[in-house]
Tab-separated table of C-alpha atoms in Angstrom:
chain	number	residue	atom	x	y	z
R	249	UNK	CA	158.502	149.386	130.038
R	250	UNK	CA	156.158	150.172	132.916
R	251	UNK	CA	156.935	148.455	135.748
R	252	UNK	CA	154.431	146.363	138.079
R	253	UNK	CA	154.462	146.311	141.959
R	254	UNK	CA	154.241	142.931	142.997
R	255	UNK	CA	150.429	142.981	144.368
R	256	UNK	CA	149.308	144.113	140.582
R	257	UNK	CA	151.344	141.038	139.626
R	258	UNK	CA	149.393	139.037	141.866
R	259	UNK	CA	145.794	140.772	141.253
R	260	UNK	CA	146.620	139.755	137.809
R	261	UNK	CA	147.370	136.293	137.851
R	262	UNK	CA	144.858	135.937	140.650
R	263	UNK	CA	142.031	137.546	138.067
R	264	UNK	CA	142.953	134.822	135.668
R	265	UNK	CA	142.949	131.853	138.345
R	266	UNK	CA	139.074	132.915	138.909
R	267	UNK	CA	138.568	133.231	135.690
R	268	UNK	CA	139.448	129.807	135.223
R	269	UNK	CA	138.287	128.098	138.342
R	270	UNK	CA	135.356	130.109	138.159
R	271	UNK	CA	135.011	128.276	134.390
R	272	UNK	CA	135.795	125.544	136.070
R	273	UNK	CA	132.501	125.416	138.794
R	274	UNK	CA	129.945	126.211	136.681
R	275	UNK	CA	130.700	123.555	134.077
R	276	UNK	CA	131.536	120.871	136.152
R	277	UNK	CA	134.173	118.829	135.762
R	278	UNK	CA	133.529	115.169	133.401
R	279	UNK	CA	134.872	111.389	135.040
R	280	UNK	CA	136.883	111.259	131.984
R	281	UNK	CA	138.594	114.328	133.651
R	282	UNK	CA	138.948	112.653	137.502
R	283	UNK	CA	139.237	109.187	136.979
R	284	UNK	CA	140.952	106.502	134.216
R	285	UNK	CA	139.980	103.146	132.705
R	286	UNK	CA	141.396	100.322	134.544
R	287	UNK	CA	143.215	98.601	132.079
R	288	UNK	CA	143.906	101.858	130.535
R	289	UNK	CA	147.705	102.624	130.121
R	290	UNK	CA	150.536	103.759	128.100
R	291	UNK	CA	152.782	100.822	126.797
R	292	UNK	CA	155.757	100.744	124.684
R	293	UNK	CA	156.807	98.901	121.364
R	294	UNK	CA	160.439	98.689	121.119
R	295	UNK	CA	162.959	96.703	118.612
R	296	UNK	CA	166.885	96.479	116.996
R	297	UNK	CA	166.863	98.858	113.674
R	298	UNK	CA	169.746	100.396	111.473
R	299	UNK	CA	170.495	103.743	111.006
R	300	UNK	CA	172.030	104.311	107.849
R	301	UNK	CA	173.395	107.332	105.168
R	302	UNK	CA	175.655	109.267	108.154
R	303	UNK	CA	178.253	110.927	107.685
R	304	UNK	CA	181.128	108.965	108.924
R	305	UNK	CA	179.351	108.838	112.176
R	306	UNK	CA	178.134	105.551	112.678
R	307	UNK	CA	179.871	102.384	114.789
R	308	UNK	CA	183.030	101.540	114.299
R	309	UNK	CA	184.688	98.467	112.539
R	310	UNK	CA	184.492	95.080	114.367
R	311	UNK	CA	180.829	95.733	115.635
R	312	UNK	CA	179.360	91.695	115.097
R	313	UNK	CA	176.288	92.024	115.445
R	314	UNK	CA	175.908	95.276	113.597
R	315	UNK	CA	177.388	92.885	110.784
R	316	UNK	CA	175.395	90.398	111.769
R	317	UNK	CA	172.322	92.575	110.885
R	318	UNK	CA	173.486	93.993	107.995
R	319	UNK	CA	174.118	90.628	106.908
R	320	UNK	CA	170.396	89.322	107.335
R	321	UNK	CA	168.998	92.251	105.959
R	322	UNK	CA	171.042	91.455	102.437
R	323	UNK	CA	169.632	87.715	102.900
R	324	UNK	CA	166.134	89.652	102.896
R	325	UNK	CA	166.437	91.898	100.308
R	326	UNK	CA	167.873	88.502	98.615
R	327	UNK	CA	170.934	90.428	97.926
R	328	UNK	CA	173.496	88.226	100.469
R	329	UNK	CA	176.888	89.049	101.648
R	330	UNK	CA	179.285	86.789	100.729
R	331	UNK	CA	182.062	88.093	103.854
R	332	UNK	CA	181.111	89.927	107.311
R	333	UNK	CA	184.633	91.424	106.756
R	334	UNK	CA	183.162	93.713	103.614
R	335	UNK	CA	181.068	95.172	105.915
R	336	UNK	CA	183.415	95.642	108.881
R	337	UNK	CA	184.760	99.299	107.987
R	338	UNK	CA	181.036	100.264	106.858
R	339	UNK	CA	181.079	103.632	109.230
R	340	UNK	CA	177.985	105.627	107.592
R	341	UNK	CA	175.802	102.609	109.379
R	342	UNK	CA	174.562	102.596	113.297
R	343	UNK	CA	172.984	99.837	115.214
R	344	UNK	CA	169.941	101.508	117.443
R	345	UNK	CA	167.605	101.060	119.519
R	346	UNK	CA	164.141	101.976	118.952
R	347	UNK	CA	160.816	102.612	120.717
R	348	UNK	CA	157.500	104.007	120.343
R	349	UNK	CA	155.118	104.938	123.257
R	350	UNK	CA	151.505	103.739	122.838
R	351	UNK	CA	148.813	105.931	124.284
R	352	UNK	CA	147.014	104.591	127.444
R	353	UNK	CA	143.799	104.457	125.042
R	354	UNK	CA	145.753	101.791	122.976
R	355	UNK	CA	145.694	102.710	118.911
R	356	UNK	CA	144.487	100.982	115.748
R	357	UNK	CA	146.353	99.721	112.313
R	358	UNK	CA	147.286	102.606	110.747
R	359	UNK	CA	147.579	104.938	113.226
R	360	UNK	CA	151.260	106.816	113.142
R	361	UNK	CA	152.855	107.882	116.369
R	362	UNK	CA	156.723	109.160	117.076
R	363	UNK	CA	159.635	106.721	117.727
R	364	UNK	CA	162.715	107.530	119.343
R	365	UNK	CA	166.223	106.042	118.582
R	366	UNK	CA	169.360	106.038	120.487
R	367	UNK	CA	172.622	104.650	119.374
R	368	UNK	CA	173.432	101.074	120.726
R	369	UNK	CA	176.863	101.166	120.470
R	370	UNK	CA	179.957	103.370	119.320
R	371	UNK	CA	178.352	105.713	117.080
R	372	UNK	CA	179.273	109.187	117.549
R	373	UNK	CA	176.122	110.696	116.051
R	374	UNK	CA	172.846	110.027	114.225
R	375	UNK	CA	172.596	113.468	112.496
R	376	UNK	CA	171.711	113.321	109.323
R	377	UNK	CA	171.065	109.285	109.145
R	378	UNK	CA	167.829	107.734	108.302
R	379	UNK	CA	166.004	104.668	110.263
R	380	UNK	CA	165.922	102.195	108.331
R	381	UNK	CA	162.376	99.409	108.274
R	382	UNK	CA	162.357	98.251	111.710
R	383	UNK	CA	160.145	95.975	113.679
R	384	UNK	CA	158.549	96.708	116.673
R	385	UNK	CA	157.155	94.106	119.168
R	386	UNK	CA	155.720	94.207	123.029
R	387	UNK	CA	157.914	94.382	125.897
R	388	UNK	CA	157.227	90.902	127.413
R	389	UNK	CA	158.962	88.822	124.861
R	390	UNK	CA	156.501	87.555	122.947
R	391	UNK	CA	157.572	88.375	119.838
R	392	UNK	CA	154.728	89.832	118.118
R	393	UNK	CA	155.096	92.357	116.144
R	394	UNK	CA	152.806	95.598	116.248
R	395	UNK	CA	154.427	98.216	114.242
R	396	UNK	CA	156.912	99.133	111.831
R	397	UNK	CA	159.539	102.173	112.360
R	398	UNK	CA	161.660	103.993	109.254
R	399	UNK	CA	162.022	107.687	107.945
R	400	UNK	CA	164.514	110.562	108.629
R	401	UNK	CA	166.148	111.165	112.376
R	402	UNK	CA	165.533	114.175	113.962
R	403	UNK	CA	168.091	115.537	117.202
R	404	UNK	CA	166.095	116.599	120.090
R	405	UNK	CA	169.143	118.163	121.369
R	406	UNK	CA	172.075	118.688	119.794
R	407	UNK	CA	174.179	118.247	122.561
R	408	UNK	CA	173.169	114.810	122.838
R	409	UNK	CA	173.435	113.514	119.032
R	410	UNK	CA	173.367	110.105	119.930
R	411	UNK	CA	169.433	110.156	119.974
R	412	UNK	CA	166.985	111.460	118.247
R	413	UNK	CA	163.048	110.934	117.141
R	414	UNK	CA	161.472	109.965	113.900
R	415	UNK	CA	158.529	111.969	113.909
R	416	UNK	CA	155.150	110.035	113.078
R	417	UNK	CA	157.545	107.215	112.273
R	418	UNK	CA	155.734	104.447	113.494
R	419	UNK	CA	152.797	102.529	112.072
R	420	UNK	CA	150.501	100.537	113.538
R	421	UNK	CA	150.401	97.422	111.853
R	422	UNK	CA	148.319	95.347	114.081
R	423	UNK	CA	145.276	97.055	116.382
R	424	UNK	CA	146.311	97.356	120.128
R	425	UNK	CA	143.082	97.564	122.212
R	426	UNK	CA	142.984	97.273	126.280
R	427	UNK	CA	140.713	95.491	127.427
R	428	UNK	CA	138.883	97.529	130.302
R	429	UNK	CA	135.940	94.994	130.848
R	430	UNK	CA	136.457	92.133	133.257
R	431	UNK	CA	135.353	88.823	132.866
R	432	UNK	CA	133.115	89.379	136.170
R	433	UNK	CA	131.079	92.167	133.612
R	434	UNK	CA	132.398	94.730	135.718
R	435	UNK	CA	135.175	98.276	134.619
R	436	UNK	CA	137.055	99.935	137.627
R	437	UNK	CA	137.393	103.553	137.304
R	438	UNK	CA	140.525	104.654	138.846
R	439	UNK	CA	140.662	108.118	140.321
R	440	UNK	CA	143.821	110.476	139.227
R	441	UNK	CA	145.769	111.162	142.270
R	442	UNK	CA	144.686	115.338	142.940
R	443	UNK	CA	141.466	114.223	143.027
R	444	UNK	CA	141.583	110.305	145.205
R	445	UNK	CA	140.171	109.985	148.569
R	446	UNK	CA	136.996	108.418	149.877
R	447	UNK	CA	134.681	111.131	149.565
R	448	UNK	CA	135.340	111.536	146.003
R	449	UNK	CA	135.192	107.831	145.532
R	450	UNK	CA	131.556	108.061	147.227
R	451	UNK	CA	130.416	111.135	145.621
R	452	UNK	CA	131.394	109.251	141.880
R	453	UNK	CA	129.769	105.649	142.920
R	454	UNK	CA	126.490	108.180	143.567
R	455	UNK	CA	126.381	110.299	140.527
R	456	UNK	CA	126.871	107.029	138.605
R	457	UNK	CA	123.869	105.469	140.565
R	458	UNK	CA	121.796	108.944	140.339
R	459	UNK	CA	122.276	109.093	136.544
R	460	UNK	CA	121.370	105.215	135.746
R	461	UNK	CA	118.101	105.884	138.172
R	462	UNK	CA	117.244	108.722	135.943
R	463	UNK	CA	117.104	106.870	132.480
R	464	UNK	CA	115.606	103.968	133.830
R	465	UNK	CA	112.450	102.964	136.812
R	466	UNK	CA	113.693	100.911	139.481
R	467	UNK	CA	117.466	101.035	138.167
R	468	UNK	CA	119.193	99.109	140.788
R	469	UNK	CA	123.039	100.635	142.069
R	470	UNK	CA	125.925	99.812	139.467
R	471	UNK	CA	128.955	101.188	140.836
R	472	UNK	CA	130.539	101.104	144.512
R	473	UNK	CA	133.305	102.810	145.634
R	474	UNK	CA	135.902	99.991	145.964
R	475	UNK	CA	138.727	102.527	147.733
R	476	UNK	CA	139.481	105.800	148.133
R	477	UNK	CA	141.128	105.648	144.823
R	478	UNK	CA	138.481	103.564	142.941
R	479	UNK	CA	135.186	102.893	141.952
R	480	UNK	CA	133.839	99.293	140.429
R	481	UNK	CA	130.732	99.968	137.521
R	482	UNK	CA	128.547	96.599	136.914
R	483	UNK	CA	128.011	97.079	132.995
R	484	UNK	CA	124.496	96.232	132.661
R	485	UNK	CA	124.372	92.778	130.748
R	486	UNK	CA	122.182	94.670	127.527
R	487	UNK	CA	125.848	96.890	127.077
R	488	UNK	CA	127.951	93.929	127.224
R	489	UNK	CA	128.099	93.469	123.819
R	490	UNK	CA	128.500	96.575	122.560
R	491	UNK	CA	129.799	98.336	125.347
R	492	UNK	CA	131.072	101.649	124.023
R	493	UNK	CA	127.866	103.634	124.590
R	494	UNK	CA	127.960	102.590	128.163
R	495	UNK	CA	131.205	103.650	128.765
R	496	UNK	CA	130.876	106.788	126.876
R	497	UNK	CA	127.611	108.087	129.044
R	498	UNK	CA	129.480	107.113	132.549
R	499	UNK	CA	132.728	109.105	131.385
R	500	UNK	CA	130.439	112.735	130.362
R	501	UNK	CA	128.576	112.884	133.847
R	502	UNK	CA	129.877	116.139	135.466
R	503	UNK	CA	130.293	116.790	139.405
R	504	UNK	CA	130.538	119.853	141.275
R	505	UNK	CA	134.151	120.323	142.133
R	506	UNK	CA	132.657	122.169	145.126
R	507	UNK	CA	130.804	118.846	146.330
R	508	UNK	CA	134.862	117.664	146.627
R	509	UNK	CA	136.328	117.800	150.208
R	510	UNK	CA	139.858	117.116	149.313
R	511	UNK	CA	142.806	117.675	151.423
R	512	UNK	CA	145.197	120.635	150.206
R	513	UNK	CA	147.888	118.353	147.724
R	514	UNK	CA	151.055	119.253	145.681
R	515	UNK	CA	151.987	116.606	143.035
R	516	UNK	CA	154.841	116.371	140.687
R	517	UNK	CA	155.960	114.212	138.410
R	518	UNK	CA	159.336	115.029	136.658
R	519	UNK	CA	159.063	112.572	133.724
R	520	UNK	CA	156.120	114.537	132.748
R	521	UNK	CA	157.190	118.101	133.762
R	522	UNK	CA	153.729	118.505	135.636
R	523	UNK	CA	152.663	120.138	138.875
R	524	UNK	CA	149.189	119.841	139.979
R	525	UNK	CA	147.971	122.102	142.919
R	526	UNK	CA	144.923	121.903	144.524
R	527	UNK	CA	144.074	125.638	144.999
R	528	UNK	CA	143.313	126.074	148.697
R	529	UNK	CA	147.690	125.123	149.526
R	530	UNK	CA	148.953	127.914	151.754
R	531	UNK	CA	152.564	128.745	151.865
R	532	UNK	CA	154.543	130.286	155.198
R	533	UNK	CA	156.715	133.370	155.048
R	534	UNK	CA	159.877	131.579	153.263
R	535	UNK	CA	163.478	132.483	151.556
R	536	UNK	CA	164.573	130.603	148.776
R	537	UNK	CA	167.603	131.558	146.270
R	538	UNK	CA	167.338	129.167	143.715
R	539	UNK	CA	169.708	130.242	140.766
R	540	UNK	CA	169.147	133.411	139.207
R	541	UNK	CA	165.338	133.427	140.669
R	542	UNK	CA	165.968	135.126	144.538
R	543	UNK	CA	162.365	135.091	146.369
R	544	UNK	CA	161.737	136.485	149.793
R	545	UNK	CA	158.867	136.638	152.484
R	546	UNK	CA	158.937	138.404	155.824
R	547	UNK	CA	156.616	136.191	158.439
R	548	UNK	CA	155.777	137.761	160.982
R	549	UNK	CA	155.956	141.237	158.990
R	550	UNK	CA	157.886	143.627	160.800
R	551	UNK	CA	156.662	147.035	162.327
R	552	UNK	CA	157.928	149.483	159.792
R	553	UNK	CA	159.528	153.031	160.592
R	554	UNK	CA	160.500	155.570	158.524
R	555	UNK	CA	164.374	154.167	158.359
R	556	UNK	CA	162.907	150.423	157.855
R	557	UNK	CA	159.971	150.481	155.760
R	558	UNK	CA	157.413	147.221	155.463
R	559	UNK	CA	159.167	146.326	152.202
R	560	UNK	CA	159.989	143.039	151.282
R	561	UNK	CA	161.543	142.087	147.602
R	562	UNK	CA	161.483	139.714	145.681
R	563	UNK	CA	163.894	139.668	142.419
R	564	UNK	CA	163.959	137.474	139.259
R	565	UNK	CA	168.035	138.846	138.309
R	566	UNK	CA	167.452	137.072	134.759
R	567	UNK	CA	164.252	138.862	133.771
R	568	UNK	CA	165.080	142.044	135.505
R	569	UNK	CA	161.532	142.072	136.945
R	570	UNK	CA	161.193	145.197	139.544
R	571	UNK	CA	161.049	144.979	143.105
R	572	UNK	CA	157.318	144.468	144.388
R	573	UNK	CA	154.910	145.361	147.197
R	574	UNK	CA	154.441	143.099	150.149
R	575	UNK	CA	151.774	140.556	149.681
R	576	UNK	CA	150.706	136.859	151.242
R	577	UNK	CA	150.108	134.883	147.836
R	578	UNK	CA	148.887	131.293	148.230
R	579	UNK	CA	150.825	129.010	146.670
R	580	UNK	CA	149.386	128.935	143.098
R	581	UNK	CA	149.923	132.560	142.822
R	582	UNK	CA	153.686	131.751	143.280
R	583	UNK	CA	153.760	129.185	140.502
R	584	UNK	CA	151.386	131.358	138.551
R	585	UNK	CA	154.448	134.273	138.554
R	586	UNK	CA	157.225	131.877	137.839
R	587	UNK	CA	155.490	130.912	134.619
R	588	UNK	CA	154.286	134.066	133.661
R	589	UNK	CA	158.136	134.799	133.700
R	590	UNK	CA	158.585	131.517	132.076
R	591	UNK	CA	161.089	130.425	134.694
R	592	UNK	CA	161.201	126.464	133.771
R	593	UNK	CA	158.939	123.500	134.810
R	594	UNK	CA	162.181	121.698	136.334
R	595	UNK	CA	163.174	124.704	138.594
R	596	UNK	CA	159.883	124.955	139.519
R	597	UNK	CA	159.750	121.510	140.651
R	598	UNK	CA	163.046	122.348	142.299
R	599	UNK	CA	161.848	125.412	144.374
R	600	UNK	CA	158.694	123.611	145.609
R	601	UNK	CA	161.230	120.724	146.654
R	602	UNK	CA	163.002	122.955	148.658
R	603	UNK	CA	160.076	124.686	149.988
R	604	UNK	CA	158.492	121.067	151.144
R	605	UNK	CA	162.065	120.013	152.787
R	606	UNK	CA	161.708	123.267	154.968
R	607	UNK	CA	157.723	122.821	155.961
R	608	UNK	CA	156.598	126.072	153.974
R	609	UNK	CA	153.958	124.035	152.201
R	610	UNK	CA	151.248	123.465	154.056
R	611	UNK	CA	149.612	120.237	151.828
R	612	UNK	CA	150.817	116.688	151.010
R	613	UNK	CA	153.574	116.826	148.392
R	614	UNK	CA	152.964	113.615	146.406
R	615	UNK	CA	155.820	112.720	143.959
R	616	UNK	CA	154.862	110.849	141.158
C-alpha cells in the first residue's frame, strides 16, 4: 500500500472540507437548518410489557407482580388463572420495561417507530423472547395511552442481553402533534446552539422581515429577535387557521453563512455521539496519547540540523498509518483524520476533552 505523508493527508481532507463548505456558501443554508420550532421536541412513550417464549431465561419464581400481570392478562384474554402459584416457576416469561422515543416533529396514528426493552427484574436474558401487546402512555402520569408495542426482541449488544429493541415495534395509535403556535398568535424559532448569538438572531428576525416585504406592499415587521438564541414570528392572522404554509415558507428562506459572525465553538453531546465545529477553531502545538491513537505537535518548531531534522510524527499504532510531514492543521482537519481512520466518535470526544482541559483549543467547548 502506498503510503501518505501527513500534509497529503491533510491536502486531502482539506480538498473535501472546501468542497463541502464551499457547497455549503453558495446554497445557503435553510432556518429549518439553524433554528427549531418552539414547542418542537422529542418525547417518550413508555409502559410495563411481558416478554415471553425464552429460553429458560426469564425472572425467577416468586416475582408478584410478574404474576400479577400474567394473571390480568388471562382475565383479558378471558382465560383466568385460578392460582398465582401455577405461574410462579413460569421461567420462559420476563417482566420489562418499555419505551419508544417520539420525534421532536411529534407523529401521527399509524406511524411505526422502534421501542426498546430492558428487563425489570431477575431475568438473565431476553434473547430469543418476543414482546408481548403492550401499552404505551406519556410520561406525566396521565394515563393516556398513545401506542401499542409487540413483535420479536432484537440484542443491541450481546454483552448486555438484558435489553434489546423491537424494531418498528411501536404504533401510533393516537396522533401526537406539538403545538408550536401560541395563544398570543405568535411561534418562537429557537436557534441550534453552533449557530446562537445575537447577530444571528438579528440577521434571521431581518431575512424574515425582508422576505414578508417582498410578497406583500407595506408588509409591516413579523419577527424580532427575542435573544441571542431566539427569534418571536407574529403569524399573520389570514395563516392562523391554516398555518402550515406559513410555517413552511419561513423555514426554506436561506442566509449566507458568510453574513454569520460567530465566535469559534466546539460542541459535543455524548448521548448523541455528535461534534459540531465551527470551522475557523485553531488548535496549539499539543501531545496527546490517547490509547492506541499517539498524536504529536512541535510549537514553536525547532531549528532542524542534519542530526535533528524538523520532523514531527504522529502514529495511529492500530491502523499502522505511516509517519507524516510536519504540518499546522486547524482543528477540523484533526477530526477529519481520526474519522477517515475511523477512530470512534467517543474517543474523539475524549481527545478533544483532553485537549480543552489543557487550553489547546482555542473556541468555547460547549457540552451538551
Amino acid at each position: 500500500m502506498k503510503k501518505r505523508t501527513r500534509g497529503a493527508w491533510f491536502n486531502l481532507i482539506g480538498a473535501a472540507i472546501a468542497l463541502v463548505l464551499g457547497a455549503q456558501t453558495a446554497q445557503g443554508l435553510t432556518l429549518q437548518e439553524m433554528t427549531r420550532l418552539q414547542g418542537h421536541g422529542e418525547s417518550v412513550l413508555w409502559g410495563y410489557g411481558i416478554v415471553v417464549g425464552l429460553p429458560g431465561t426469564g425472572d425467577k419464581s416468586g416475582n408478584v407482580e410478574r404474576e400479577q400481570l400474567l394473571a390480568k392478562l388471562g382475565e383479558t384474554a378471558r382465560s383466568p388463572v385460578a392460582d398465582l402459584a401455577s405461574i410462579s416457576n413460569a421461567k420462559n416469561v420476563a417482566l420489562v420495561q418499555v419505551s419508544c422515543r417520539v420525534p421532536r416533529e411529534g407523529a401521527k396514528a399509524g406511524d411505526r417507530l422502534d421501542c426498546h426493552v430492558m428487563a425489570r427484574y431477575d431475568a438473565t436474558s431476553l434473547k430469543g423472547g418476543r414482546l408481548f401487546i403492550t401499552p404505551l402512555m406519556d410520561p406525566i402520569g396521565r394515563q393516556q395511552v398513545y401506542a401499542y408495542a409487540e413483535g420479536a426482541i432484537m440484542l443491541d449488544d450481546e454483552t448486555i442481553p438484558t435489553t434489546g429493541r423491537v424494531r418498528l415495534g411501536s404504533q401510533i395509535s393516537t396522533d401526537i402533534d406539538m403545538q408550536v403556535i401560541a395563544p398570543d398568535g405568535t411561534l418562537t424559532l429557537d436557534i441550534e446552539p453552533q449557530y446562537a448569538g445575537w447577530t444571528t438572531a438579528k440577521l434571521i428576525a431581518n431575512s424574515i422581515n425582508q422576505d414578508r416585504a417582498g410578497i406583500a406592499d407595506g408588509a409591516t415587521e413579523i419577527a424580532r429577535a427575542a435573544d441571542a438564541k431566539s427569534v418571536v414570528v407574529r403569524v399573520p392572522a389570514p395563516e392562523l387557521g391554516n398555518p402550515a404554509n406559513f410555517i413552511g415558507d419561513i423555514m426554506s428562506i436561506r442566509l449566507d453563512p458568510s453574513l454569520l459572525d460567530l465566535p469559534a465553538r466546539v460542541i459535543i453531546n455524548e448521548k448523541r455521539s455528535s461534534i459540531v465545529i465551527s470551522r475557523d477553531v485553531e488548535i496549539t502545538g499539543v501531545a496527546i496519547a490517547h490509547k492506541d491513537l499517539v498524536i504529536t505537535e512541535l510549537d514553536p518548531p525547532r531549528s532542524p540540523t542534519p542530526d535533528n531534522p524538523d520532523v514531527n510524527r504522529s502514529r495511529w499504532t492500530a491502523t499502522g498509518t505511516p509517519d507524516f510531514e510536519r504540518s499546522s492543521p486547524k482543528l477540523t482537519d484533526l477530526v477529519r483524520a481520526l474519522r477517515q481512520l475511523d477512530v470512534p466518535v467517543a474517543d474523539q470526544i475524549d481527545i478533544l476533552s483532553k485537549m480543552q482541559r489543557e487550553g489547546m483549543l482555542h473556541a468555547q467547548f460547549i457540552t451538551e
